[in-house]
Amino acid sequence: MIISNKFPEYKNFNPKVPVYCVTPGEGRIIHRFFDTSPFSPSGRYMALFRMPDEIDLPKPGDKGEIVIVDLEEGVEKVVAESYGFEHQLGANINWGENDNLVIYNDVDPETWEYFGVKLNWKTGEKTRLEIGVYHVSPDGLEACTGNPSCKWRTQSGYGLMIPQELTKTVSILSEDEGLFVTDTRTGKARLLLSMKEIFETCFSKEYIDEHKDGECYLFHSKYSPSGNKIMFSTRWIPKELHNRKENIGTRKIRFIIFTCNRDGSNLQVSIGQEHWVNGGHHTTWHPNEEQLTMNIKKDWGEMRFATATLDGNCVKPVFDNIIGSGHPTFHPNGKFLITDTYAHESLSYGDGTIPLRLIYLETGEEITLVRISTLTPYQESNIALRVDPHPAWDKTNRYVAFNAYEGGTRRVYVMDMEKYL
């Protein structure tokens, strides 16, 4: 990867690694999430999302921009607009099979139909994808998602906006909602696993009877590093909370993590709702694909980094005495994990800046790679307006992209981790 000298180097608080701001201009821009590389397959380009504003949550009909940054030339280009976004993950931009193809969500503001788009940003050719996209398989040939128009019912920031009266309510017995998979070559989607199939396969009749009157939504979904497996989460909301727009903060919500093979077989509960009683967040794949990683409290007191086996039989802390935070990922070399920190967490500096953390798995030694600002002036009124760094690796596992709030706006940075490899 070549990073142009047009991108200013970030030097505040003496970073331990080289850090570059790759969006020094207009701002209002983010990359997607900690489980998705914003870097193109070759590493030359980054696919980012620019919001129309940073003050308010998006409303139906608002539109943002799909932006390609050429890291080698040091320039950016707006290649499309999208009406299908929210503030945390933007339009859920993923790369396709090669450097020419980006995949993202959109909405027709005339009909309010939502869909995905596969765009050849160099030629302008588009393929329309049924349902939409959350995560694209490593080979670029499939996209998985739950219904993107319903995600706001449990938490703002992760789907897209259409008029509220047009969004569906979903339960554990819904037969037409669940985990969708779309062929990115044809645009055709299929319901891989319905909510009804998921819950009737994994739970007893007694469980079904107890939970059938609540709402339940498929939230996160993500392919494993090889693309052979899929992890997805569901969020169940009790009947008395049906009319709440933001349910994530209540302990009455029930979280479950499932895994299955890419074809939907071998469906199992990997992290059951009993593990979430004291809080937890941000599950993703371990590089070995035999485990998941996350932050969780359980009965350990403070938040801990943890691993979980896919069969649901073992959820255990990685360290006994190191506080978990942010969005952790384990490097494939097996030596360390990296993560960020929320501005409200105890490990932040209290002035709006947070550490990007590297922690060695064998010794627990911790290094603050970068200290940078993420606190926005708007998140006090609505937490969904926060900036999460979401540190995400490139395909060589040397470079990391992350979001920050510097110079009064959202920006994207790249750090070179060669020193620690």
Coordinates of C-alpha atoms in Angstrom, one line a residue, residues 110-301:
E110 CA -40.6 8.1 -4.5
T111 CA -41.7 4.6 -3.6
W112 CA -39.7 4.0 -0.3
E113 CA -38.5 0.7 -1.7
Y114 CA -35.1 -0.2 -0.2
F115 CA -32.5 -2.3 -2.0
G116 CA -28.8 -2.8 -2.4
V117 CA -26.6 -1.5 -5.2
K118 CA -23.5 -3.1 -6.7
L119 CA -21.7 -0.2 -8.5
N120 CA -18.8 -0.3 -10.8
W121 CA -17.6 3.1 -9.7
K122 CA -15.2 3.4 -12.7
T123 CA -17.8 2.9 -15.4
G124 CA -21.0 3.8 -13.6
E125 CA -22.6 0.4 -14.3
K126 CA -25.1 -0.6 -11.5
T127 CA -26.7 -3.9 -10.5
R128 CA -29.7 -3.7 -8.2
L129 CA -29.7 -6.1 -5.3
E130 CA -32.9 -7.3 -3.7
I131 CA -33.4 -6.6 0.1
G132 CA -30.1 -4.8 0.7
V133 CA -26.7 -5.4 2.3
Y134 CA -25.2 -5.6 5.7
H135 CA -22.1 -7.7 5.2
V136 CA -20.5 -9.1 1.9
S137 CA -18.7 -12.4 1.8
P138 CA -14.9 -12.3 1.4
D139 CA -15.2 -13.4 -2.3
G140 CA -17.7 -10.6 -3.0
L141 CA -20.3 -13.0 -4.4
E142 CA -22.9 -12.9 -1.6
A143 CA -24.4 -10.3 0.8
C144 CA -26.2 -11.2 4.0
T145 CA -28.6 -9.0 6.0
G146 CA -31.7 -8.8 8.1
N147 CA -34.4 -6.4 7.1
P148 CA -32.5 -3.1 7.0
S149 CA -35.6 -0.9 7.4
C150 CA -36.4 -2.4 10.9
K151 CA -33.1 -2.1 12.7
W152 CA -34.0 1.3 14.2
R153 CA -36.7 -0.5 16.3
T154 CA -33.9 -1.8 18.6
Q155 CA -31.1 0.8 18.0
S156 CA -30.5 3.8 15.7
G157 CA -27.6 3.9 13.4
Y158 CA -27.2 0.6 11.6
G159 CA -29.8 0.3 8.8
L160 CA -31.7 2.8 6.7
M161 CA -34.7 5.1 7.0
I162 CA -38.1 4.9 5.4
P163 CA -41.4 6.3 6.8
Q164 CA -42.0 4.6 10.2
E165 CA -45.5 3.4 9.2
L166 CA -44.0 1.4 6.3
T167 CA -41.6 -0.6 8.5
K168 CA -42.6 -4.1 9.5
T169 CA -42.8 -5.6 13.0
V170 CA -41.2 -9.0 13.2
S171 CA -41.5 -11.8 15.8
I172 CA -39.8 -15.1 16.4
L173 CA -42.6 -16.8 14.4
S174 CA -42.3 -14.6 11.3
E175 CA -42.0 -16.8 8.2
D176 CA -41.1 -14.0 5.7
E177 CA -38.3 -12.3 7.7
G178 CA -35.0 -13.5 9.0
L179 CA -31.5 -13.9 7.4
F180 CA -31.5 -13.0 3.7
V181 CA -28.7 -13.8 1.3
T182 CA -28.3 -12.0 -2.0
D183 CA -26.3 -13.2 -5.1
T184 CA -24.3 -10.1 -6.0
R185 CA -23.9 -11.2 -9.6
T186 CA -27.7 -11.5 -10.3
G187 CA -29.1 -9.3 -7.6
K188 CA -31.5 -12.1 -6.5
A189 CA -32.2 -12.6 -2.8
R190 CA -33.5 -15.5 -0.9
L191 CA -34.5 -16.1 2.7
L192 CA -31.8 -18.4 3.9
L193 CA -33.4 -18.8 7.4
S194 CA -36.7 -17.4 8.5
M195 CA -37.2 -16.3 12.1
K196 CA -39.6 -19.1 12.6
E197 CA -37.1 -21.7 11.4
I198 CA -34.3 -20.2 13.5
F199 CA -36.2 -20.3 16.8
E200 CA -38.1 -23.5 16.2
T201 CA -34.8 -25.2 15.4
C202 CA -32.9 -23.9 18.4
F203 CA -35.5 -23.6 21.1
S204 CA -38.2 -25.5 22.9
K205 CA -42.0 -25.1 22.6
E206 CA -42.0 -23.6 26.1
Y207 CA -39.5 -20.9 25.0
I208 CA -41.5 -20.2 21.9
D209 CA -44.7 -19.8 23.9
E210 CA -43.0 -17.5 26.3
H211 CA -41.5 -15.2 23.7
K212 CA -44.0 -15.3 20.8
D213 CA -45.8 -12.1 21.7
G214 CA -42.7 -9.9 21.7
E215 CA -41.0 -8.4 18.7
C216 CA -37.7 -9.9 17.4
Y217 CA -35.3 -8.5 14.8
L218 CA -32.2 -9.9 13.1
F219 CA -29.6 -7.2 13.6
H220 CA -25.9 -7.9 12.9
S221 CA -24.9 -10.6 10.3
K222 CA -21.4 -11.3 9.1
Y223 CA -19.4 -13.9 7.2
S224 CA -16.5 -15.6 8.7
P225 CA -13.0 -14.8 7.4
S226 CA -13.1 -17.7 4.9
G227 CA -16.7 -17.0 4.0
N228 CA -17.7 -20.5 4.9
K229 CA -19.9 -19.5 7.9
I230 CA -22.2 -16.8 9.0
M231 CA -22.7 -15.3 12.4
F232 CA -25.9 -13.3 13.1
S233 CA -27.6 -11.8 16.1
T234 CA -31.3 -11.4 17.1
R235 CA -32.8 -8.9 19.5
W236 CA -36.1 -9.7 21.2
I237 CA -38.2 -6.9 22.7
P238 CA -41.0 -7.5 25.2
K239 CA -44.5 -6.4 24.4
E240 CA -44.5 -3.4 26.7
L241 CA -41.5 -1.9 24.8
H242 CA -43.1 -2.1 21.3
N243 CA -43.5 1.6 20.9
R244 CA -40.0 2.6 22.0
K245 CA -37.7 3.7 19.2
E246 CA -34.5 3.1 21.2
N247 CA -34.5 -0.2 23.1
I248 CA -30.8 -1.0 23.3
G249 CA -30.4 0.6 26.7
T250 CA -32.9 -1.5 28.5
R251 CA -32.0 -4.8 30.3
K252 CA -35.3 -6.2 29.1
I253 CA -34.1 -6.8 25.6
R254 CA -32.8 -10.3 24.9
F255 CA -29.7 -10.8 22.7
I256 CA -28.7 -14.1 21.1
I257 CA -25.8 -14.9 18.8
F258 CA -26.3 -17.7 16.2
T259 CA -23.9 -19.3 13.8
C260 CA -24.5 -21.5 10.7
N261 CA -22.7 -22.7 7.6
R262 CA -22.9 -20.5 4.5
D263 CA -25.8 -22.6 3.2
G264 CA -27.8 -22.3 6.4
S265 CA -26.9 -25.7 7.8
N266 CA -25.5 -26.5 11.2
L267 CA -27.6 -23.7 12.8
Q268 CA -26.7 -23.3 16.5
V269 CA -26.9 -20.9 19.4
S270 CA -23.4 -19.8 20.0
I271 CA -23.9 -17.1 22.7
G272 CA -27.3 -17.5 24.5
Q273 CA -29.3 -14.8 26.1
E274 CA -28.3 -15.9 29.6
H275 CA -24.7 -14.6 29.0
W276 CA -25.9 -11.0 28.3
V277 CA -27.7 -10.4 31.6
N278 CA -25.0 -8.0 32.9
G279 CA -24.2 -6.4 29.6
G280 CA -22.0 -7.1 26.6
H281 CA -21.4 -6.0 23.0
H282 CA -19.6 -6.3 19.7
T283 CA -19.3 -10.0 18.8
T284 CA -17.3 -10.9 15.8
W285 CA -15.4 -13.8 14.3
H286 CA -12.1 -15.0 15.8
P287 CA -9.6 -15.6 13.0
N288 CA -9.6 -19.3 13.7
E289 CA -13.4 -19.4 12.9
E290 CA -13.9 -21.9 15.7
Q291 CA -14.6 -19.1 18.2
L292 CA -16.3 -15.7 18.5
T293 CA -14.9 -12.7 20.3
M294 CA -16.7 -10.0 22.2
N295 CA -16.9 -7.8 25.3
I296 CA -19.0 -9.1 28.1
K297 CA -19.5 -8.7 31.8
K298 CA -21.2 -11.9 33.0
D299 CA -20.3 -12.3 36.7
W300 CA -16.7 -11.0 36.3
G301 CA -17.6 -7.5 37.5

